[in-house]
Short mmCIF file of C-alpha atoms and ligand atoms in Angstrom, two decimals:
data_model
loop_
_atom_site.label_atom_id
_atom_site.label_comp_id
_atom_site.label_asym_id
_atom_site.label_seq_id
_atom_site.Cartn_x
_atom_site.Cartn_y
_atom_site.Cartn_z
CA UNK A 1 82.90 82.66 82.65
CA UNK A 2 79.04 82.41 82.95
CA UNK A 3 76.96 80.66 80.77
CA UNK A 4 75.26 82.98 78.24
CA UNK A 5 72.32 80.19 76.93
CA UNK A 6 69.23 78.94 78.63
CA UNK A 7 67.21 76.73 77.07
CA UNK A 8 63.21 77.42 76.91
CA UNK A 9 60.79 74.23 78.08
CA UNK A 10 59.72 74.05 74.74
CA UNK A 11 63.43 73.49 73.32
CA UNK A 12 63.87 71.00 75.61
CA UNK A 13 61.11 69.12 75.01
CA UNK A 14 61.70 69.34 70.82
CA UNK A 15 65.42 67.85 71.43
CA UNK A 16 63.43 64.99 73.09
CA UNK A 17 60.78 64.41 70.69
CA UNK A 18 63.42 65.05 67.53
CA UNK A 19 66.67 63.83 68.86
CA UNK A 20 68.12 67.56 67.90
CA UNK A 21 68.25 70.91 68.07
CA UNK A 22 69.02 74.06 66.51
CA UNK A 23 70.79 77.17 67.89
CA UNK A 24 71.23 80.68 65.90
CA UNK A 25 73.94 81.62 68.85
CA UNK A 26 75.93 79.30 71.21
CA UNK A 27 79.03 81.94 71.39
CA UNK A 28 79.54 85.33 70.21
CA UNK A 29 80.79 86.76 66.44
CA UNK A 30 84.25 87.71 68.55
CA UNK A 31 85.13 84.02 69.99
CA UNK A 32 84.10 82.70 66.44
CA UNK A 33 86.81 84.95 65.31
CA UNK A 34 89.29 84.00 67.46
CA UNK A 35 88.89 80.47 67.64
CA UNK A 36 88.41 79.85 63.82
CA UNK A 37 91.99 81.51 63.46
CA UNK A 38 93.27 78.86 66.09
CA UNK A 39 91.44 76.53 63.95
CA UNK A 40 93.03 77.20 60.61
CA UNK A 41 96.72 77.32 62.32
CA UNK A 42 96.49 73.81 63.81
CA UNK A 43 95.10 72.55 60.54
CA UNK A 44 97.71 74.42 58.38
CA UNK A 45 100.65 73.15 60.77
CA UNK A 46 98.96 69.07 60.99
CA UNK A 47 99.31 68.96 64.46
CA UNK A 48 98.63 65.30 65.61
CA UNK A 49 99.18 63.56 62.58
CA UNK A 50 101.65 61.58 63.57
CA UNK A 51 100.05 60.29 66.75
CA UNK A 52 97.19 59.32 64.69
CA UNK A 53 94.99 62.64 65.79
CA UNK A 54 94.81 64.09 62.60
CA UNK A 55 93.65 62.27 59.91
CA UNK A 56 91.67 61.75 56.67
CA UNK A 57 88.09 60.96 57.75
CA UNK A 58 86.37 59.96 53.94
CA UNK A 59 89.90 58.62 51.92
CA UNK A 60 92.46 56.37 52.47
CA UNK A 61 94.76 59.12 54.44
CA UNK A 62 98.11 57.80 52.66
CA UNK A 63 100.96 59.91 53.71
CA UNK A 64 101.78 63.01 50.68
CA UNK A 65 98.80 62.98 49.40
CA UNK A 66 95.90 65.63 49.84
CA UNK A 67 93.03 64.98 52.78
CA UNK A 68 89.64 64.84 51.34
CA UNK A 69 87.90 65.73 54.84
CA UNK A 70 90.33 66.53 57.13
CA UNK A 71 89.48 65.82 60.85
CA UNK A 72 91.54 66.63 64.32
CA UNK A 73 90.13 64.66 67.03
CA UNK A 74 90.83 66.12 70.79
CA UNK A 75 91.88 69.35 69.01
CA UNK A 76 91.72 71.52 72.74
CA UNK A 77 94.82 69.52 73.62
CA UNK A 78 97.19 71.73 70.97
CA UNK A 79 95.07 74.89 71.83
CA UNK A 80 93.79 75.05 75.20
CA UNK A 81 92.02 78.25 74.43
CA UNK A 82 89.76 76.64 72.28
CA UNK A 83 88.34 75.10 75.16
CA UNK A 84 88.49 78.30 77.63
CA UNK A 85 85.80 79.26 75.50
CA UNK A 86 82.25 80.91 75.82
CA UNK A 87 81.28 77.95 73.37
CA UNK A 88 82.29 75.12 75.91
CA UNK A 89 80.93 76.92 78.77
CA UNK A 90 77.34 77.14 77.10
CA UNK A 91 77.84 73.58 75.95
CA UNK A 92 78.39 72.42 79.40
CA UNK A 93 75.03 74.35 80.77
CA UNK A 94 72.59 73.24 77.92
CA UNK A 95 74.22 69.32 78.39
CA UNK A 96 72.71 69.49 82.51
CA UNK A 97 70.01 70.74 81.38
CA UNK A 98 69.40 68.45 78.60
CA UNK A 99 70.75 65.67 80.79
CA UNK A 100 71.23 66.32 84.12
CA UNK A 101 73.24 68.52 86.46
CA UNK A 102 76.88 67.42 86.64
CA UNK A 103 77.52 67.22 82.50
CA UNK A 104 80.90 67.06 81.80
CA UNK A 105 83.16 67.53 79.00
CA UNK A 106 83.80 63.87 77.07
CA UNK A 107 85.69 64.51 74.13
CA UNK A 108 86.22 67.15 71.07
CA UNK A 109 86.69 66.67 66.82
CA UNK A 110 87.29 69.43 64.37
CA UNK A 111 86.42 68.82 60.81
CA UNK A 112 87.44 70.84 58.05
CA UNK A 113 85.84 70.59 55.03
CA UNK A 114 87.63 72.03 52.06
CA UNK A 115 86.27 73.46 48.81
CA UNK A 116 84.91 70.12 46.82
CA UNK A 117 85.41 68.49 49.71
CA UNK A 118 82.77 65.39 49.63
CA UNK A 119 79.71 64.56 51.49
CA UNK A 120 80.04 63.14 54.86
CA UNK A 121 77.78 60.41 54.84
CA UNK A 122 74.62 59.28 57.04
CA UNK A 123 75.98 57.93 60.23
CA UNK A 124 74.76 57.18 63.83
CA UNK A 125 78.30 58.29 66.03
CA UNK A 126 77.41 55.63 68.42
CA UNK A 127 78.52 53.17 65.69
CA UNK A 128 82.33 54.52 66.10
CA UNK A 129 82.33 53.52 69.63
CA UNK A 130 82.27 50.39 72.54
CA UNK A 131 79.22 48.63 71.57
CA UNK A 132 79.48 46.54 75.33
CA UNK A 133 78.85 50.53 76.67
CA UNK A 134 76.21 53.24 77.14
CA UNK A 135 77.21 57.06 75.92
CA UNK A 136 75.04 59.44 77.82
CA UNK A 137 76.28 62.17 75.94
CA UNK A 138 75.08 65.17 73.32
CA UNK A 139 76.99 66.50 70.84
CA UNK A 140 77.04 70.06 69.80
CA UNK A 141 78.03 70.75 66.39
CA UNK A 142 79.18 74.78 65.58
CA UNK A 143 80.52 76.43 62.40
CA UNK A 144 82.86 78.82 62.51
CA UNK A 145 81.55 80.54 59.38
CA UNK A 146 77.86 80.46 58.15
CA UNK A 147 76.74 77.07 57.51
CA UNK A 148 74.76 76.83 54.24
CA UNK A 149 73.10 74.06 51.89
CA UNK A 150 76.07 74.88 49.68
CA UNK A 151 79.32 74.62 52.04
CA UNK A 152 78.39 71.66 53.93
CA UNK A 153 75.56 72.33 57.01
CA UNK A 154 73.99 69.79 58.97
CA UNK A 155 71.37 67.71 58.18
CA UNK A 156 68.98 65.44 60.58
CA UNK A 157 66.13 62.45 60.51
CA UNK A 158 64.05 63.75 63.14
CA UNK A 159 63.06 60.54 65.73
CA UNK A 160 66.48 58.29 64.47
CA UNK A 161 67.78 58.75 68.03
CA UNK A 162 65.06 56.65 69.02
CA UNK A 163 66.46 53.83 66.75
CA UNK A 164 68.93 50.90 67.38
CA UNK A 165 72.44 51.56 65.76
CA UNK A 166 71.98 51.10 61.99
CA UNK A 167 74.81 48.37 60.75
CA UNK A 168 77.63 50.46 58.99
CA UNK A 169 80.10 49.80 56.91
CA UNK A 170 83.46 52.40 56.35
CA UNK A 171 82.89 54.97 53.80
CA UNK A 172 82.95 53.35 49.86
CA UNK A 173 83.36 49.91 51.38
CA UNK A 174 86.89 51.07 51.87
CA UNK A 175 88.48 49.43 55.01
CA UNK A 176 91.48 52.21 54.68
CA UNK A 177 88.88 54.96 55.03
CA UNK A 178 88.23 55.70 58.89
CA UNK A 179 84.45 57.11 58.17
CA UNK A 180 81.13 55.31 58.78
CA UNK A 181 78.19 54.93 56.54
CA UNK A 182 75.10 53.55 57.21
CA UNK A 183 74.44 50.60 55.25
CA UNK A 184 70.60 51.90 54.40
CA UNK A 185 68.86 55.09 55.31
CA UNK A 186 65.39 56.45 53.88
CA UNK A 187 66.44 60.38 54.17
CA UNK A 188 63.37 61.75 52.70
CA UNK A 189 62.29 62.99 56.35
CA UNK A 190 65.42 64.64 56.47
CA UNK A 191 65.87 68.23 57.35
CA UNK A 192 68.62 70.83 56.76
CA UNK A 193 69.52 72.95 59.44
CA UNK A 194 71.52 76.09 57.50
CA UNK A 195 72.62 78.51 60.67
CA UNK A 196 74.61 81.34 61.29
CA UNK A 197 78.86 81.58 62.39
CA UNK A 198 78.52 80.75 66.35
CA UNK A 199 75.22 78.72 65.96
CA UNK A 200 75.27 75.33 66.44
CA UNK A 201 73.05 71.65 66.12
CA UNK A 202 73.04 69.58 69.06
CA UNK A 203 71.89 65.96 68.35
CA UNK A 204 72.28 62.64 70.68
CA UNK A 205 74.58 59.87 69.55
CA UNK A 206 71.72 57.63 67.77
CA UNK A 207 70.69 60.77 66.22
CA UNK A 208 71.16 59.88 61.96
CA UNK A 209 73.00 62.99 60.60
CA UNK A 210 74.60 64.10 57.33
CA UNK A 211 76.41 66.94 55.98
CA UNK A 212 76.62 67.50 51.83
CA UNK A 213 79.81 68.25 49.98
CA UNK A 214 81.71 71.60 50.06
CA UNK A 215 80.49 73.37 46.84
CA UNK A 216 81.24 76.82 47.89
CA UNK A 217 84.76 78.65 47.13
CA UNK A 218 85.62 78.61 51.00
CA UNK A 219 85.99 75.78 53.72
CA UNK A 220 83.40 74.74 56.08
CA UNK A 221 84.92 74.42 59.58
CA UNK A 222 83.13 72.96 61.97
CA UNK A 223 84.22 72.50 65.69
CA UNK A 224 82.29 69.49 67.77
CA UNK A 225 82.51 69.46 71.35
CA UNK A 226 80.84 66.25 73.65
CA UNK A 227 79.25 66.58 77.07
CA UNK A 228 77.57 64.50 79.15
CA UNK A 229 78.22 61.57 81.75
CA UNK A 230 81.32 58.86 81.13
CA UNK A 231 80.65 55.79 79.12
CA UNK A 232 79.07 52.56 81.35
CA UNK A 233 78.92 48.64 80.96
CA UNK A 234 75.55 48.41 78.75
CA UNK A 235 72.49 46.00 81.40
CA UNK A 236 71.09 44.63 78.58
CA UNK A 237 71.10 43.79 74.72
CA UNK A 238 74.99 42.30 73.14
CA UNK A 239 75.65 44.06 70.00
CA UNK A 240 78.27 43.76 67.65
CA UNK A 241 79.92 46.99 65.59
CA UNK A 242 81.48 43.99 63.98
CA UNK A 243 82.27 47.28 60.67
CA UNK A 244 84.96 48.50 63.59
CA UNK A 245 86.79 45.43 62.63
CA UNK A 246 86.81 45.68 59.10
CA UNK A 247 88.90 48.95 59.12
CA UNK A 248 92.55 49.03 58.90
CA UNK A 249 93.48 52.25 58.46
CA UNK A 250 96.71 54.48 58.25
CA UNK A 251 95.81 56.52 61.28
CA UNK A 252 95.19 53.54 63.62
CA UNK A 253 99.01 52.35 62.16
CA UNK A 254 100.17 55.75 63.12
CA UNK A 255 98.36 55.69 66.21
CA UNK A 256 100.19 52.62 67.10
CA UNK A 257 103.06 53.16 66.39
CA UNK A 258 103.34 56.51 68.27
CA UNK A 259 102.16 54.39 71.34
CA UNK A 260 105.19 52.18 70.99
CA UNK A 261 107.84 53.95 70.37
NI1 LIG B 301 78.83 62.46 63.31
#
């Protein structure tokens, strides 16, 4: 499959300047299709739950009771068509050109966010990681249905990826709940970026985004892919994500306990 996407100079230099980017088509109506029927199926069926893949990203994820944001992380694994997609293919092209030839796949998340389903808060995503590495990776972010003000679509501070990582803390001071907040964000810079089914954002790892709560009748799926180059030992500047200690959460217990049995 050949990539279908070429990004102009002038897009290039905006993701740059901004620290994202906007696309109105990444893949085509048919793969959106297809893959958002995948999508539903694995979600229906909770594949990875018990290994800790599939999880409650904004509650406390206790076992029989409903998911508030539902998130799959390396969701290609149960569906490898997902990821013998025109979507990854583009993905791959626009990360070497946005970073350099050789960008390669580095990890996957679907989130699924249900009718009423809550905001999900301002975060950098470098805060969820190694803070002794670098991540020279973008992540693109597509919907598999329109993504409006109402449903849930992205939203970005243009210039935060040229910020330090923001201290966090997990979502309502919760140390059950797996998400991240930032402890203190001035959003009035912020801008919405509403785009069609098969569009996506792309935004670095520093990059402060947000998405509002679900207030529309139908879920907002959204499937995020990661290219780029393999973490590496950081030169300079310790840092402590000391908030990755805090958690404690059912999915890491799951996780676990998968790993030793
Ligand atoms: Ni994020």
């Amino acid at each position: 499959m050949q990539p279908t996407v070429v990004l102009t100079p002038e897009q290039i230099e905006f993701f740059h300047r901004e620290g994202y980017l906007v696309l109105d088509a990444i893949t085509t109506q048919e793969e959106v299709e297809r893959l958002r029927e995948i999508y539903d199926q694995l979600f229906e069926q909770r594949v990875g739950r018990e290994i800790g893949h599939q999880f409650d990203l904004a509650g406390p994820d206790e076992d029989g009771k409903e998911e508030r944001l539902p998130q799959i992380l390396g969701i290609s694994s149960y569906a490898p068509e997902l990821r013998n997609s025109l979507y990854h293919v583009n993905a791959r092209a626009i990360a070497c050109q946005l970073l350099g030839p050789g960008a390669e796949f580095q990890g996957e998340h679907a989130i699924r966010k249900p009718p009423g389903g809550p905001a999900t808060p301002w975060h950098q995503d470098e805060a969820y990681l190694d803070s002794d590495k670098d991540h020279p990776v973008v992540s693109f972010w597509m919907p598999l249905q329109e993504a409006t003000l109402e449903n849930g679509c992205m939203y970005f501070i243009p210039g935060s990826h040229r910020w330090e990582v923001q201290p966090h803390h997990p979502i309502n001071h919760d140390p059950r709940v797996h998400g991240l907040e930032m402890d203190e964000v001035d959003d009035s810079l912020a801008v919405a970026c509403p785009i069609p089914a098969g569009g996506a954002t792309i935004h670095t790892l520093r990059t402060a985004h947000y998405t509002p709560p679900n207030r529309s009748a139908s879920p907002r799926r959204a499937y995020t892919v990661n290219y780029g180059f393999p973490s590496k030992p950081r030169a300079e500047g310790d840092r402590d994500f000391y908030w990755n200690r805090l958690k404690q959460t059912a999915r890491e217990a799951r996780a676990r306990q998968a790993h030793e049995s």
